[in-house]
N, CA and C atoms as an extended XYZ file, in Angstrom:
219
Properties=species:S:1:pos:R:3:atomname:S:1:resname:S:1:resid:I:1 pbc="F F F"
N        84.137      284.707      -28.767 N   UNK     1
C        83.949      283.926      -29.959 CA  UNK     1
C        83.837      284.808      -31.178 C   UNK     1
N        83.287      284.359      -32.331 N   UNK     2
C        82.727      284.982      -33.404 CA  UNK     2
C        82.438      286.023      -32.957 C   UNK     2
N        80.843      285.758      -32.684 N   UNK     3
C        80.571      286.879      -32.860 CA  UNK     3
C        80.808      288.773      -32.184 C   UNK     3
N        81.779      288.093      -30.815 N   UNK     4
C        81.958      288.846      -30.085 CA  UNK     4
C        83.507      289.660      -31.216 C   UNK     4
N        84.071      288.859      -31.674 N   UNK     5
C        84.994      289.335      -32.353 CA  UNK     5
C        84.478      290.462      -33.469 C   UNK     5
N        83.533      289.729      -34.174 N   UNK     6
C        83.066      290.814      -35.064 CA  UNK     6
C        82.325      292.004      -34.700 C   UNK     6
N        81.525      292.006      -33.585 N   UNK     7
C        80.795      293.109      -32.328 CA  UNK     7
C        82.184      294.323      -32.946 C   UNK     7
N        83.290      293.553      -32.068 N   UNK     8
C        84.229      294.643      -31.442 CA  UNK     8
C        84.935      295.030      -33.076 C   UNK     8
N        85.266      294.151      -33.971 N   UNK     9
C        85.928      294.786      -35.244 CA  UNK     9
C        84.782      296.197      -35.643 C   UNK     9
N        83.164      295.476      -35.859 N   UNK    10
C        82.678      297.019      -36.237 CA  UNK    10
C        82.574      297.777      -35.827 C   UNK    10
N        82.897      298.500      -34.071 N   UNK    11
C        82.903      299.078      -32.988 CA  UNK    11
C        84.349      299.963      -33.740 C   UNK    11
N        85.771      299.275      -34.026 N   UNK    12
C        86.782      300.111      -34.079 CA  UNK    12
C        86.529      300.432      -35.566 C   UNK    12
N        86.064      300.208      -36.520 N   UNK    13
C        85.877      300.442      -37.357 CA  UNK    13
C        84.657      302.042      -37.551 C   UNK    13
N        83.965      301.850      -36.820 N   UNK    14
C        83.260      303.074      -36.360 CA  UNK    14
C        84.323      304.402      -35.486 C   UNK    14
N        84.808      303.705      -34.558 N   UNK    15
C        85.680      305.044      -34.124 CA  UNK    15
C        86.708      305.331      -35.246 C   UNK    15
N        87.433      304.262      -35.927 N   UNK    16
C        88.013      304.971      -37.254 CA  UNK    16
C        87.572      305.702      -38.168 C   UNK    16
N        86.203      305.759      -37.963 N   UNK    17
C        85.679      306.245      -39.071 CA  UNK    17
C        84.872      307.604      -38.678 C   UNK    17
N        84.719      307.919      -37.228 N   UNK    18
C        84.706      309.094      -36.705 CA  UNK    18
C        86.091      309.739      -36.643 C   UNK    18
N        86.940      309.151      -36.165 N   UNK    19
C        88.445      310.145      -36.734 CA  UNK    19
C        88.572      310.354      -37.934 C   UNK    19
N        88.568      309.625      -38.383 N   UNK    20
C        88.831      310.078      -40.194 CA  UNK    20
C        87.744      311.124      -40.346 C   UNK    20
N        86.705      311.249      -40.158 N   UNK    21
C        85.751      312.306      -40.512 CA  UNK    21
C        86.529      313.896      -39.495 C   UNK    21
N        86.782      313.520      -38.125 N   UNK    22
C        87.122      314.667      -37.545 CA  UNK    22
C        88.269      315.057      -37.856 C   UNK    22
N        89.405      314.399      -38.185 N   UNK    23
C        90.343      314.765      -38.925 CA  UNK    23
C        90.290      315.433      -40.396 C   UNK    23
N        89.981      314.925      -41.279 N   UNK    24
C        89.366      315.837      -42.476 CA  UNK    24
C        88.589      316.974      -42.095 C   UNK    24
N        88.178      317.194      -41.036 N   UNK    25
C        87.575      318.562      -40.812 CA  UNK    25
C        88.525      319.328      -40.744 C   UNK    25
N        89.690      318.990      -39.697 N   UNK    26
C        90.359      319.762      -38.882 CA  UNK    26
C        91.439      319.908      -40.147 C   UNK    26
N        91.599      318.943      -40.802 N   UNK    27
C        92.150      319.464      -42.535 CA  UNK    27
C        92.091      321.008      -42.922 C   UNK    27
N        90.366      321.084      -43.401 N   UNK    28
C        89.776      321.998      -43.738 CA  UNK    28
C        89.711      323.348      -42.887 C   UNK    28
N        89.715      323.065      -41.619 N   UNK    29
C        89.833      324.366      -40.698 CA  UNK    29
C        91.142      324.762      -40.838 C   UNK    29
N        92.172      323.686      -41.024 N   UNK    30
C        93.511      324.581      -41.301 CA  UNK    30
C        93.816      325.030      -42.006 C   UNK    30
N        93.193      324.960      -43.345 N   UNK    31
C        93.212      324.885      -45.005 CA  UNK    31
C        92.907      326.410      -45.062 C   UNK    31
N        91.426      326.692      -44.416 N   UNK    32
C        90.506      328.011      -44.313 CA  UNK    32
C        91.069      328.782      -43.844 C   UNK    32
N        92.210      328.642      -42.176 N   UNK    33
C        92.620      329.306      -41.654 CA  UNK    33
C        94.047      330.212      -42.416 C   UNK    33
N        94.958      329.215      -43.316 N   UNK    34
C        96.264      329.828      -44.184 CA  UNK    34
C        96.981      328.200      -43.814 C   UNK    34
N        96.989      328.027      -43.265 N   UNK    35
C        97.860      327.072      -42.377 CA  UNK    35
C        98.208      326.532      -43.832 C   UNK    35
N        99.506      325.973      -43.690 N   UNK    36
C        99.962      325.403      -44.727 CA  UNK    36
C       100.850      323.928      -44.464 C   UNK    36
N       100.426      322.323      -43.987 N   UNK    37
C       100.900      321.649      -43.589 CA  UNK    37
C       101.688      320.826      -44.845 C   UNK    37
N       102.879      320.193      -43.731 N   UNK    38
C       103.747      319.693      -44.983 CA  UNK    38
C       103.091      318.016      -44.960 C   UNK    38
N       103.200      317.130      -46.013 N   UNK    39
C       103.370      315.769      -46.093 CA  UNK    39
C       102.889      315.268      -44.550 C   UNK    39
N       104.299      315.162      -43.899 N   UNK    40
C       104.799      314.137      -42.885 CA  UNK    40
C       103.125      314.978      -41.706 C   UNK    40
N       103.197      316.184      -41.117 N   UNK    41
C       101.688      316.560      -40.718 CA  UNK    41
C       100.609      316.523      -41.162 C   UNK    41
N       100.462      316.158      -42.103 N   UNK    42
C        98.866      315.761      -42.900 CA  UNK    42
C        98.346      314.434      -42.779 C   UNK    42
N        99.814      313.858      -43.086 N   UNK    43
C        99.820      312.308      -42.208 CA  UNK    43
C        99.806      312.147      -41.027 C   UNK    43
N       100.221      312.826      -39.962 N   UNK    44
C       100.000      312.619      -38.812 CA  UNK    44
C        98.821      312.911      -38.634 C   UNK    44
N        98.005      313.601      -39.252 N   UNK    45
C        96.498      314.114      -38.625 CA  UNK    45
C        95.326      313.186      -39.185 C   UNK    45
N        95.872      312.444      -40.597 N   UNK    46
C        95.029      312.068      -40.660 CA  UNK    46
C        95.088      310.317      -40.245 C   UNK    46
N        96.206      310.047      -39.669 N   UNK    47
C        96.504      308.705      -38.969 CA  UNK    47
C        95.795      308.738      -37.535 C   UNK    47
N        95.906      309.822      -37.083 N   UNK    48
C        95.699      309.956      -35.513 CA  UNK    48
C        94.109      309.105      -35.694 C   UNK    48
N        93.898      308.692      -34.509 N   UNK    49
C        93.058      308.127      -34.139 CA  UNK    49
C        92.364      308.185      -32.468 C   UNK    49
N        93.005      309.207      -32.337 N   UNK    50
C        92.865      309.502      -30.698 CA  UNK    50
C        91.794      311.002      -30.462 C   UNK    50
N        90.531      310.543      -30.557 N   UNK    51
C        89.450      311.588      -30.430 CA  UNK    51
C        89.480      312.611      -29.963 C   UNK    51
N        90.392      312.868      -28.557 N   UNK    52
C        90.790      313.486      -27.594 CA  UNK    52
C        91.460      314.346      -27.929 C   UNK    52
N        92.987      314.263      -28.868 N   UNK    53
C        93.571      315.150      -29.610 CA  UNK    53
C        93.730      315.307      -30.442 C   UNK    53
N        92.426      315.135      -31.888 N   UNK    54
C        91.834      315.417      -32.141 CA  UNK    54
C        90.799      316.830      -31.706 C   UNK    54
N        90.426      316.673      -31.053 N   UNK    55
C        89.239      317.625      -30.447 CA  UNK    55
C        89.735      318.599      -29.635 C   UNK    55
N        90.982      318.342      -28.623 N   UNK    56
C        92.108      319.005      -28.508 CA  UNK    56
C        92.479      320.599      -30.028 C   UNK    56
N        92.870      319.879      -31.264 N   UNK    57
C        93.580      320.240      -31.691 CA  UNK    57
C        92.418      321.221      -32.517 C   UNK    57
N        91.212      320.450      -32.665 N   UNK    58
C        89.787      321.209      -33.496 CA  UNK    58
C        90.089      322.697      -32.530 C   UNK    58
N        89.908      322.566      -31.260 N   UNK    59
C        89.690      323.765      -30.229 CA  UNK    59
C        90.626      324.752      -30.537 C   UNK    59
N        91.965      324.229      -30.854 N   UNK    60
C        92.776      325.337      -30.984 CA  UNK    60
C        93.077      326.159      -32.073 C   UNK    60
N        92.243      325.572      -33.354 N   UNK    61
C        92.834      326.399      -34.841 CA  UNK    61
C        92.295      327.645      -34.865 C   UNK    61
N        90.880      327.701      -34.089 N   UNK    62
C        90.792      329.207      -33.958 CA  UNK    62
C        91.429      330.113      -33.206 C   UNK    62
N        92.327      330.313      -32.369 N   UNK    63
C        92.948      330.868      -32.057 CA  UNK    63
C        94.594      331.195      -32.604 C   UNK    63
N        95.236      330.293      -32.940 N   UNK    64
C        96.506      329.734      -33.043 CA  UNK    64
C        97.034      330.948      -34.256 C   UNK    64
N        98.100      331.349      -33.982 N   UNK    65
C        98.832      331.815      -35.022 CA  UNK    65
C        99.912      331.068      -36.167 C   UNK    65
N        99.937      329.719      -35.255 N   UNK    66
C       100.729      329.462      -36.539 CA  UNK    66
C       100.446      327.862      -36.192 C   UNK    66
N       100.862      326.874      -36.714 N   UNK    67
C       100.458      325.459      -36.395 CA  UNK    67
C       100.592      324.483      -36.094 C   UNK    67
N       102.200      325.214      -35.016 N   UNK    68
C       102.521      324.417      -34.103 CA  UNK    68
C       101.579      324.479      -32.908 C   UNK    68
N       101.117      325.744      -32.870 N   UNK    69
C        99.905      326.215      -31.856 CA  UNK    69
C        99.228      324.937      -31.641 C   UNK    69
N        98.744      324.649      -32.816 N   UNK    70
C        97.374      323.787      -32.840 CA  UNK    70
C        97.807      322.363      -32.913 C   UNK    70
N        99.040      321.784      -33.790 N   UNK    71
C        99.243      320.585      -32.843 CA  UNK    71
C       100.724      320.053      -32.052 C   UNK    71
N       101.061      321.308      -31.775 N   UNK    72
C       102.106      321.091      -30.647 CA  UNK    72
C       102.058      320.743      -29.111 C   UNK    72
N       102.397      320.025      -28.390 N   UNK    73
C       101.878      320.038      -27.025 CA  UNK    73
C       100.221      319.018      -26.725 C   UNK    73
């Protein structure tokens, strides 16, 4: 019903809003690192919504030489 509908809207609205925060990080870690993303990848990172790669991709900017490293694969 209702209210179960609205339960679950503020539920995805919360995980959107933890990606959007972990994504803008992972912005900034690439930003810090040199990384230099075009348009169409800035949008992809900050559309993603998948925590997993996301957190995936957080793990890899410290290492990565360049930034397919970090979100290729």
């Amino acid at each position: 019903g209702w209210v179960e509908g609205k339960a679950e809207g503020k539920a995805e609205g919360i995980v959107e809003g933890k990606a959007k925060g972990k994504a803008e990080g992972l912005l900034k870690l690439l930003q810090l690192k040199g990384f230099t993303l075009t348009a169409a990848e800035r949008e992809r990172v900050l559309q993603c919504t998948d925590m997993g790669a996301l957190e995936r991709w957080i793990e890899r900017v410290l290492f990565a030489r360049d930034l397919d490293e970090v979100l290729g694969g």
